[in-house]
Amino acid sequence: MMSLAVFPQDWESSYAETIATAKVENKPILLVFSGSDWCGPCMKLDRDIWNSPEFKTYAKEKLVLYKADFPRKKGQQLPLDQALENKALAEKYNPNGYFPLVVLLDKQQQVLGETGYQKISPQDYVSLLNSYIKWRYIYPSFLFSF
């Protein structure tokens, strides 16, 4: 099956590092909740979107990436500190336990948009993510007026 080594090299290794990078580079955060060794749609997202040249190019220029992985197989278990960090992120951003869940956050960790696996092209997935960013900056006060 898949392992963490298959993920692109530009995913941050800790969420604290992710936040710091987002603030320094003034970029949104793509937070992905994944079950890398058991969740079929998560594996499809990884294969079809995250590993596509289109997404890699877009992400390098526009996003800071963090994957909160929840592997189940013994050989795939994360270090305890990373597992606890991912659990805390899930409690805050994924309380219903959806997999995969893709959450786009601004650099202050406010949610810009959410999605999951969609059977669309990498270009369309990039457009979807980009729409969350543009919508937020066009209508910033509307998001929090409910």
CSV table of N, CA and C in Angstrom, one decimal:
chain,number,residue,atom,x,y,z
A,1,MET,N,0.8,-1.2,0.0
A,1,MET,CA,0.0,0.0,0.0
A,1,MET,C,0.9,1.3,0.0
A,2,MET,N,0.3,2.4,0.3
A,2,MET,CA,1.0,3.7,0.3
A,2,MET,C,1.6,3.9,1.6
A,3,SER,N,2.7,4.7,1.6
A,3,SER,CA,3.3,5.2,2.8
A,3,SER,C,3.5,6.7,2.7
A,4,LEU,N,4.0,7.3,3.8
A,4,LEU,CA,4.2,8.7,3.8
A,4,LEU,C,5.3,9.1,2.8
A,5,ALA,N,6.2,8.2,2.5
A,5,ALA,CA,7.3,8.5,1.5
A,5,ALA,C,6.7,8.8,0.1
A,6,VAL,N,5.5,8.4,-0.2
A,6,VAL,CA,5.0,8.6,-1.5
A,6,VAL,C,4.5,10.1,-1.7
A,7,PHE,N,4.2,10.8,-0.6
A,7,PHE,CA,3.7,12.1,-0.6
A,7,PHE,C,4.8,13.0,-1.2
A,8,PRO,N,4.3,14.1,-1.9
A,8,PRO,CA,5.3,15.0,-2.5
A,8,PRO,C,6.1,15.6,-1.4
A,9,GLN,N,7.3,16.0,-1.7
A,9,GLN,CA,8.3,16.5,-0.8
A,9,GLN,C,7.9,17.9,-0.2
A,10,ASP,N,7.0,18.6,-0.8
A,10,ASP,CA,6.7,20.0,-0.3
A,10,ASP,C,5.6,20.0,0.8
A,11,TRP,N,5.2,18.9,1.3
A,11,TRP,CA,4.3,18.9,2.5
A,11,TRP,C,5.1,19.2,3.7
A,12,GLU,N,4.6,20.1,4.6
A,12,GLU,CA,5.3,20.4,5.8
A,12,GLU,C,5.2,19.2,6.7
A,13,SER,N,6.2,19.1,7.6
A,13,SER,CA,6.3,18.0,8.5
A,13,SER,C,5.6,18.2,9.9
A,14,SER,N,5.3,19.5,10.2
A,14,SER,CA,4.6,19.8,11.4
A,14,SER,C,3.6,20.9,11.2
A,15,TYR,N,2.5,21.0,11.9
A,15,TYR,CA,1.5,22.0,11.7
A,15,TYR,C,2.1,23.4,12.1
A,16,ALA,N,2.9,23.4,13.2
A,16,ALA,CA,3.5,24.6,13.7
A,16,ALA,C,4.4,25.2,12.6
A,17,GLU,N,5.1,24.4,11.9
A,17,GLU,CA,5.9,24.8,10.8
A,17,GLU,C,5.1,25.3,9.6
A,18,THR,N,3.9,24.7,9.4
A,18,THR,CA,3.0,25.1,8.4
A,18,THR,C,2.5,26.5,8.7
A,19,ILE,N,2.1,26.8,9.9
A,19,ILE,CA,1.6,28.1,10.2
A,19,ILE,C,2.7,29.2,10.1
A,20,ALA,N,3.9,28.9,10.5
A,20,ALA,CA,5.0,29.8,10.4
A,20,ALA,C,5.3,30.1,8.9
A,21,THR,N,5.3,29.1,8.1
A,21,THR,CA,5.6,29.3,6.7
A,21,THR,C,4.5,30.1,6.0
A,22,ALA,N,3.2,29.8,6.4
A,22,ALA,CA,2.1,30.6,5.8
A,22,ALA,C,2.2,32.0,6.1
A,23,LYS,N,2.6,32.4,7.4
A,23,LYS,CA,2.6,33.8,7.8
A,23,LYS,C,3.8,34.5,7.1
A,24,VAL,N,5.0,33.8,7.0
A,24,VAL,CA,6.1,34.4,6.4
A,24,VAL,C,5.9,34.6,4.9
A,25,GLU,N,5.3,33.6,4.2
A,25,GLU,CA,5.1,33.7,2.8
A,25,GLU,C,3.8,34.3,2.4
A,26,ASN,N,3.0,34.6,3.4
A,26,ASN,CA,1.6,35.2,3.1
A,26,ASN,C,0.8,34.3,2.1
A,27,LYS,N,0.7,33.0,2.5
A,27,LYS,CA,0.0,32.1,1.7
A,27,LYS,C,-1.1,31.3,2.5
A,28,PRO,N,-2.1,30.9,1.9
A,28,PRO,CA,-3.1,30.1,2.6
A,28,PRO,C,-2.5,28.7,2.8
A,29,ILE,N,-3.2,28.0,3.7
A,29,ILE,CA,-2.8,26.6,4.2
A,29,ILE,C,-3.8,25.6,3.6
A,30,LEU,N,-3.3,24.6,2.9
A,30,LEU,CA,-4.1,23.5,2.5
A,30,LEU,C,-3.9,22.4,3.5
A,31,LEU,N,-5.0,22.1,4.3
A,31,LEU,CA,-4.9,21.1,5.4
A,31,LEU,C,-5.8,19.9,4.9
A,32,VAL,N,-5.1,18.8,4.7
A,32,VAL,CA,-5.8,17.6,4.2
A,32,VAL,C,-5.8,16.5,5.3
A,33,PHE,N,-7.0,16.0,5.5
A,33,PHE,CA,-7.2,14.9,6.4
A,33,PHE,C,-7.3,13.7,5.6
A,34,SER,N,-6.4,12.7,5.8
A,34,SER,CA,-6.2,11.6,5.0
A,34,SER,C,-6.0,10.3,5.8
A,35,GLY,N,-6.5,9.2,5.2
A,35,GLY,CA,-6.2,7.9,5.7
A,35,GLY,C,-5.4,7.2,4.7
A,36,SER,N,-4.1,7.4,4.7
A,36,SER,CA,-3.2,7.1,3.5
A,36,SER,C,-3.2,5.6,3.3
A,37,ASP,N,-3.5,4.7,4.3
A,37,ASP,CA,-3.3,3.3,4.0
A,37,ASP,C,-4.7,2.5,4.1
A,38,TRP,N,-5.8,3.3,4.1
A,38,TRP,CA,-7.1,2.6,4.2
A,38,TRP,C,-8.2,3.3,3.5
A,39,CYS,N,-8.0,4.6,3.2
A,39,CYS,CA,-9.1,5.4,2.6
A,39,CYS,C,-8.9,5.4,1.0
A,40,GLY,N,-9.8,4.7,0.3
A,40,GLY,CA,-9.7,4.7,-1.1
A,40,GLY,C,-9.7,6.1,-1.8
A,41,PRO,N,-10.7,6.9,-1.4
A,41,PRO,CA,-10.8,8.3,-2.0
A,41,PRO,C,-9.5,9.1,-1.7
A,42,CYS,N,-8.9,8.9,-0.5
A,42,CYS,CA,-7.7,9.6,-0.1
A,42,CYS,C,-6.6,9.2,-1.0
A,43,MET,N,-6.5,7.9,-1.3
A,43,MET,CA,-5.4,7.4,-2.2
A,43,MET,C,-5.7,8.0,-3.7
A,44,LYS,N,-6.9,8.1,-4.1
A,44,LYS,CA,-7.2,8.7,-5.4
A,44,LYS,C,-6.8,10.1,-5.4
A,45,LEU,N,-7.1,10.9,-4.4
A,45,LEU,CA,-6.7,12.3,-4.3
A,45,LEU,C,-5.2,12.4,-4.4
A,46,ASP,N,-4.5,11.6,-3.7
A,46,ASP,CA,-3.1,11.6,-3.7
A,46,ASP,C,-2.5,11.3,-5.1
A,47,ARG,N,-3.0,10.3,-5.7
A,47,ARG,CA,-2.6,9.9,-7.0
A,47,ARG,C,-3.0,10.8,-8.1
A,48,ASP,N,-4.3,11.2,-8.1
A,48,ASP,CA,-4.8,12.0,-9.3
A,48,ASP,C,-4.6,13.5,-9.1
A,49,ILE,N,-4.6,14.0,-7.9
A,49,ILE,CA,-4.5,15.5,-7.7
A,49,ILE,C,-3.2,15.9,-7.2
A,50,TRP,N,-2.9,15.4,-5.9
A,50,TRP,CA,-1.7,15.9,-5.2
A,50,TRP,C,-0.4,15.6,-6.0
A,51,ASN,N,-0.3,14.5,-6.7
A,51,ASN,CA,0.9,14.2,-7.5
A,51,ASN,C,0.9,14.6,-8.9
A,52,SER,N,-0.1,15.4,-9.3
A,52,SER,CA,-0.2,15.9,-10.7
A,52,SER,C,0.8,17.1,-10.8
A,53,PRO,N,1.3,17.2,-12.0
A,53,PRO,CA,2.2,18.4,-12.2
A,53,PRO,C,1.5,19.7,-12.1
A,54,GLU,N,0.2,19.7,-12.5
A,54,GLU,CA,-0.6,21.0,-12.4
A,54,GLU,C,-0.8,21.4,-10.9
A,55,PHE,N,-1.1,20.4,-10.0
A,55,PHE,CA,-1.3,20.8,-8.6
A,55,PHE,C,0.1,21.2,-8.0
A,56,LYS,N,1.1,20.4,-8.3
A,56,LYS,CA,2.4,20.7,-7.7
A,56,LYS,C,2.9,22.1,-8.1
A,57,THR,N,2.7,22.5,-9.3
A,57,THR,CA,3.1,23.8,-9.7
A,57,THR,C,2.3,24.9,-9.0
A,58,TYR,N,0.9,24.7,-9.0
A,58,TYR,CA,0.1,25.6,-8.3
A,58,TYR,C,0.4,25.7,-6.8
A,59,ALA,N,0.6,24.6,-6.1
A,59,ALA,CA,0.8,24.6,-4.7
A,59,ALA,C,2.1,25.2,-4.3
A,60,LYS,N,3.1,25.0,-5.1
A,60,LYS,CA,4.5,25.6,-4.9
A,60,LYS,C,4.4,27.1,-4.8
A,61,GLU,N,3.6,27.6,-5.7
A,61,GLU,CA,3.5,29.1,-5.9
A,61,GLU,C,2.5,29.7,-4.9
A,62,LYS,N,1.4,29.0,-4.6
A,62,LYS,CA,0.2,29.6,-3.9
A,62,LYS,C,-0.1,29.1,-2.5
A,63,LEU,N,0.4,27.9,-2.1
A,63,LEU,CA,-0.1,27.3,-0.9
A,63,LEU,C,1.0,26.8,0.0
A,64,VAL,N,0.6,26.6,1.3
A,64,VAL,CA,1.5,25.8,2.2
A,64,VAL,C,0.7,24.6,2.5
A,65,LEU,N,1.3,23.4,2.4
A,65,LEU,CA,0.6,22.1,2.5
A,65,LEU,C,0.9,21.4,3.8
A,66,TYR,N,-0.2,20.9,4.4
A,66,TYR,CA,0.0,20.0,5.6
A,66,TYR,C,-1.0,18.9,5.4
A,67,LYS,N,-0.5,17.6,5.6
A,67,LYS,CA,-1.4,16.5,5.5
A,67,LYS,C,-1.5,15.9,6.9
A,68,ALA,N,-2.7,15.9,7.5
A,68,ALA,CA,-3.0,15.3,8.8
A,68,ALA,C,-3.4,13.9,8.4
A,69,ASP,N,-2.5,12.9,8.5
A,69,ASP,CA,-2.7,11.6,8.1
A,69,ASP,C,-3.1,10.7,9.4
A,70,PHE,N,-4.0,9.8,9.1
A,70,PHE,CA,-4.5,8.9,10.1
A,70,PHE,C,-4.4,7.4,9.6
A,71,PRO,N,-3.1,6.9,9.5
A,71,PRO,CA,-2.9,5.5,9.0
A,71,PRO,C,-3.4,4.5,10.1
A,72,ARG,N,-3.8,3.4,9.6
A,72,ARG,CA,-4.3,2.3,10.6
A,72,ARG,C,-3.3,1.1,10.7
A,73,LYS,N,-2.5,0.9,9.7
A,73,LYS,CA,-1.7,-0.3,9.7
A,73,LYS,C,-0.5,0.0,10.6
A,74,LYS,N,-0.1,-1.1,11.4
A,74,LYS,CA,1.0,-0.9,12.3
A,74,LYS,C,2.3,-0.4,11.7
A,75,GLY,N,2.7,-0.8,10.6
A,75,GLY,CA,3.9,-0.3,10.0
A,75,GLY,C,3.8,1.1,9.5
A,76,GLN,N,2.6,1.7,9.5
A,76,GLN,CA,2.5,3.0,8.9
A,76,GLN,C,2.2,4.1,10.0
A,77,GLN,N,2.2,3.7,11.3
A,77,GLN,CA,1.9,4.6,12.4
A,77,GLN,C,2.9,5.8,12.4
A,78,LEU,N,2.3,6.9,12.8
A,78,LEU,CA,3.1,8.1,12.9
A,78,LEU,C,3.7,8.2,14.3
A,79,PRO,N,4.8,9.1,14.4
A,79,PRO,CA,5.3,9.4,15.7
A,79,PRO,C,4.2,9.9,16.6
A,80,LEU,N,4.3,9.7,17.9
A,80,LEU,CA,3.2,10.1,18.8
A,80,LEU,C,2.9,11.6,18.8
A,81,ASP,N,3.9,12.4,18.7
A,81,ASP,CA,3.7,13.9,18.7
A,81,ASP,C,2.9,14.3,17.4
A,82,GLN,N,3.2,13.7,16.3
A,82,GLN,CA,2.5,14.0,15.1
A,82,GLN,C,1.1,13.5,15.1
A,83,ALA,N,0.9,12.3,15.6
A,83,ALA,CA,-0.4,11.7,15.8
A,83,ALA,C,-1.3,12.6,16.7
A,84,LEU,N,-0.7,13.0,17.8
A,84,LEU,CA,-1.5,13.9,18.7
A,84,LEU,C,-1.8,15.3,18.0
A,85,GLU,N,-0.9,15.8,17.3
A,85,GLU,CA,-1.1,17.0,16.6
A,85,GLU,C,-2.2,16.9,15.6
A,86,ASN,N,-2.2,15.8,14.8
A,86,ASN,CA,-3.3,15.5,13.8
A,86,ASN,C,-4.6,15.3,14.5
A,87,LYS,N,-4.6,14.7,15.6
A,87,LYS,CA,-5.9,14.5,16.4
A,87,LYS,C,-6.5,15.8,16.8
A,88,ALA,N,-5.6,16.7,17.3
A,88,ALA,CA,-6.1,18.0,17.7
A,88,ALA,C,-6.6,18.8,16.5
A,89,LEU,N,-6.0,18.7,15.4
A,89,LEU,CA,-6.5,19.4,14.2
A,89,LEU,C,-7.8,18.8,13.8
A,90,ALA,N,-8.0,17.5,13.9
A,90,ALA,CA,-9.2,16.9,13.5
A,90,ALA,C,-10.3,17.3,14.4
A,91,GLU,N,-10.1,17.5,15.7
A,91,GLU,CA,-11.1,17.9,16.7
A,91,GLU,C,-11.5,19.3,16.3
A,92,LYS,N,-10.6,20.2,15.8
A,92,LYS,CA,-11.0,21.5,15.5
A,92,LYS,C,-11.6,21.7,14.1
A,93,TYR,N,-11.0,21.0,13.1
A,93,TYR,CA,-11.4,21.3,11.7
A,93,TYR,C,-12.2,20.1,11.1
A,94,ASN,N,-12.2,18.9,11.7
A,94,ASN,CA,-12.8,17.8,11.1
A,94,ASN,C,-13.6,17.0,12.2
A,95,PRO,N,-14.4,17.6,13.0
A,95,PRO,CA,-15.1,16.9,14.1
A,95,PRO,C,-16.0,15.7,13.7
A,96,ASN,N,-16.5,15.7,12.4
A,96,ASN,CA,-17.3,14.6,11.9
A,96,ASN,C,-16.5,13.5,11.4
A,97,GLY,N,-15.2,13.6,11.3
A,97,GLY,CA,-14.3,12.5,10.8
A,97,GLY,C,-14.5,12.2,9.4
A,98,TYR,N,-14.6,13.2,8.5
A,98,TYR,CA,-14.7,12.9,7.1
A,98,TYR,C,-13.3,12.6,6.5
A,99,PHE,N,-13.3,11.6,5.6
A,99,PHE,CA,-12.0,11.3,4.9
A,99,PHE,C,-12.3,11.0,3.5
A,100,PRO,N,-11.6,11.7,2.6
A,100,PRO,CA,-10.7,12.8,2.8
A,100,PRO,C,-11.5,14.1,3.1
A,101,LEU,N,-10.9,15.0,3.8
A,101,LEU,CA,-11.4,16.3,3.9
A,101,LEU,C,-10.3,17.2,3.6
A,102,VAL,N,-10.5,18.2,2.7
A,102,VAL,CA,-9.6,19.2,2.3
A,102,VAL,C,-10.1,20.5,2.8
A,103,VAL,N,-9.3,21.2,3.7
A,103,VAL,CA,-9.7,22.4,4.3
A,103,VAL,C,-8.7,23.5,3.9
A,104,LEU,N,-9.2,24.5,3.3
A,104,LEU,CA,-8.3,25.7,2.9
A,104,LEU,C,-8.4,26.7,4.0
A,105,LEU,N,-7.3,27.1,4.6
A,105,LEU,CA,-7.3,28.1,5.7
A,105,LEU,C,-6.5,29.3,5.2
A,106,ASP,N,-6.9,30.5,5.8
A,106,ASP,CA,-6.0,31.6,5.6
A,106,ASP,C,-4.8,31.5,6.6
A,107,LYS,N,-3.9,32.4,6.5
A,107,LYS,CA,-2.7,32.3,7.4
A,107,LYS,C,-3.0,32.5,8.8
A,108,GLN,N,-4.2,33.0,9.2
A,108,GLN,CA,-4.7,33.1,10.6
A,108,GLN,C,-5.5,31.9,11.0
A,109,GLN,N,-5.5,30.9,10.1
A,109,GLN,CA,-6.2,29.6,10.3
A,109,GLN,C,-7.7,29.7,10.3
A,110,GLN,N,-8.3,30.7,9.6
A,110,GLN,CA,-9.7,30.8,9.4
A,110,GLN,C,-10.1,30.0,8.1
A,111,VAL,N,-11.2,29.2,8.2
A,111,VAL,CA,-11.5,28.4,7.1
A,111,VAL,C,-12.0,29.3,5.9
A,112,LEU,N,-11.4,29.0,4.7
A,112,LEU,CA,-11.8,29.7,3.5
A,112,LEU,C,-12.8,28.8,2.7
A,113,GLY,N,-12.6,27.5,2.8
A,113,GLY,CA,-13.5,26.6,2.1
A,113,GLY,C,-13.1,25.1,2.4
A,114,GLU,N,-14.0,24.2,2.1
A,114,GLU,CA,-13.8,22.8,2.4
A,114,GLU,C,-14.3,22.0,1.2
A,115,THR,N,-13.6,20.9,0.9
A,115,THR,CA,-14.0,20.0,-0.1
A,115,THR,C,-13.5,18.6,0.2
A,116,GLY,N,-13.6,17.7,-0.6
A,116,GLY,CA,-13.1,16.3,-0.5
A,116,GLY,C,-12.6,15.8,-1.8
A,117,TYR,N,-12.7,14.5,-2.0
A,117,TYR,CA,-12.4,13.9,-3.2
A,117,TYR,C,-13.5,14.3,-4.2
A,118,GLN,N,-13.1,14.7,-5.4
A,118,GLN,CA,-14.0,14.9,-6.5
A,118,GLN,C,-13.4,14.4,-7.7
A,119,LYS,N,-14.2,13.7,-8.5
A,119,LYS,CA,-13.6,13.1,-9.8
A,119,LYS,C,-13.6,14.2,-10.8
A,120,ILE,N,-12.6,15.1,-10.7
A,120,ILE,CA,-12.4,16.2,-11.7
A,120,ILE,C,-10.9,16.2,-12.0
A,121,SER,N,-10.6,17.0,-13.0
A,121,SER,CA,-9.2,17.1,-13.4
A,121,SER,C,-8.4,17.9,-12.4
A,122,PRO,N,-7.1,17.7,-12.4
A,122,PRO,CA,-6.3,18.5,-11.5
A,122,PRO,C,-6.5,20.0,-11.8
A,123,GLN,N,-6.7,20.4,-13.0
A,123,GLN,CA,-6.9,21.8,-13.3
A,123,GLN,C,-8.2,22.3,-12.7
A,124,ASP,N,-9.2,21.5,-12.7
A,124,ASP,CA,-10.5,21.9,-12.1
A,124,ASP,C,-10.4,21.9,-10.6
A,125,TYR,N,-9.6,21.0,-10.0
A,125,TYR,CA,-9.4,21.0,-8.6
A,125,TYR,C,-8.7,22.3,-8.2
A,126,VAL,N,-7.7,22.6,-8.9
A,126,VAL,CA,-6.9,23.9,-8.6
A,126,VAL,C,-7.9,25.1,-8.7
A,127,SER,N,-8.7,25.1,-9.7
A,127,SER,CA,-9.7,26.2,-9.9
A,127,SER,C,-10.7,26.2,-8.7
A,128,LEU,N,-11.1,25.1,-8.2
A,128,LEU,CA,-12.0,25.0,-7.0
A,128,LEU,C,-11.3,25.6,-5.8
A,129,LEU,N,-10.0,25.2,-5.6
A,129,LEU,CA,-9.3,25.8,-4.4
A,129,LEU,C,-9.1,27.3,-4.6
A,130,ASN,N,-8.7,27.7,-5.8
A,130,ASN,CA,-8.5,29.1,-6.1
A,130,ASN,C,-9.8,29.9,-5.8
A,131,SER,N,-10.9,29.3,-6.1
A,131,SER,CA,-12.2,30.0,-5.9
A,131,SER,C,-12.4,30.4,-4.5
A,132,TYR,N,-12.0,29.5,-3.6
A,132,TYR,CA,-12.2,29.8,-2.1
A,132,TYR,C,-11.3,31.0,-1.7
A,133,ILE,N,-10.1,31.0,-2.3
A,133,ILE,CA,-9.2,32.2,-2.0
A,133,ILE,C,-9.8,33.5,-2.5
A,134,LYS,N,-10.2,33.5,-3.8
A,134,LYS,CA,-10.7,34.7,-4.4
A,134,LYS,C,-12.0,35.1,-3.8
A,135,TRP,N,-12.9,34.2,-3.5
A,135,TRP,CA,-14.1,34.5,-2.8
A,135,TRP,C,-13.9,35.2,-1.5
A,136,ARG,N,-13.0,34.7,-0.7
A,136,ARG,CA,-12.7,35.2,0.6
A,136,ARG,C,-12.2,36.7,0.5
A,137,TYR,N,-11.4,36.9,-0.5
A,137,TYR,CA,-10.8,38.3,-0.6
A,137,TYR,C,-11.7,39.3,-1.3
A,138,ILE,N,-12.7,38.8,-2.1
A,138,ILE,CA,-13.6,39.7,-2.7
A,138,ILE,C,-14.7,40.0,-1.7
A,139,TYR,N,-15.1,39.0,-0.8
A,139,TYR,CA,-16.2,39.2,0.1
A,139,TYR,C,-15.8,38.9,1.5
A,140,PRO,N,-14.8,39.5,2.1
A,140,PRO,CA,-14.2,39.1,3.4
A,140,PRO,C,-15.2,39.4,4.5
A,141,SER,N,-16.0,40.4,4.5
A,141,SER,CA,-16.9,40.6,5.7
A,141,SER,C,-18.1,39.7,5.6
A,142,PHE,N,-18.5,39.3,4.4
A,142,PHE,CA,-19.7,38.4,4.2
A,142,PHE,C,-19.5,37.1,4.9
A,143,LEU,N,-18.2,36.6,5.0
A,143,LEU,CA,-18.0,35.2,5.5
A,143,LEU,C,-18.4,35.1,7.0
A,144,PHE,N,-18.2,36.2,7.7
A,144,PHE,CA,-18.4,36.1,9.2
A,144,PHE,C,-19.6,36.9,9.6
A,145,SER,N,-20.5,37.2,8.7
A,145,SER,CA,-21.7,38.0,9.1
A,145,SER,C,-22.9,37.1,9.5
A,146,PHE,N,-22.8,35.8,9.5
A,146,PHE,CA,-23.9,34.9,9.8
A,146,PHE,C,-24.1,34.8,11.3
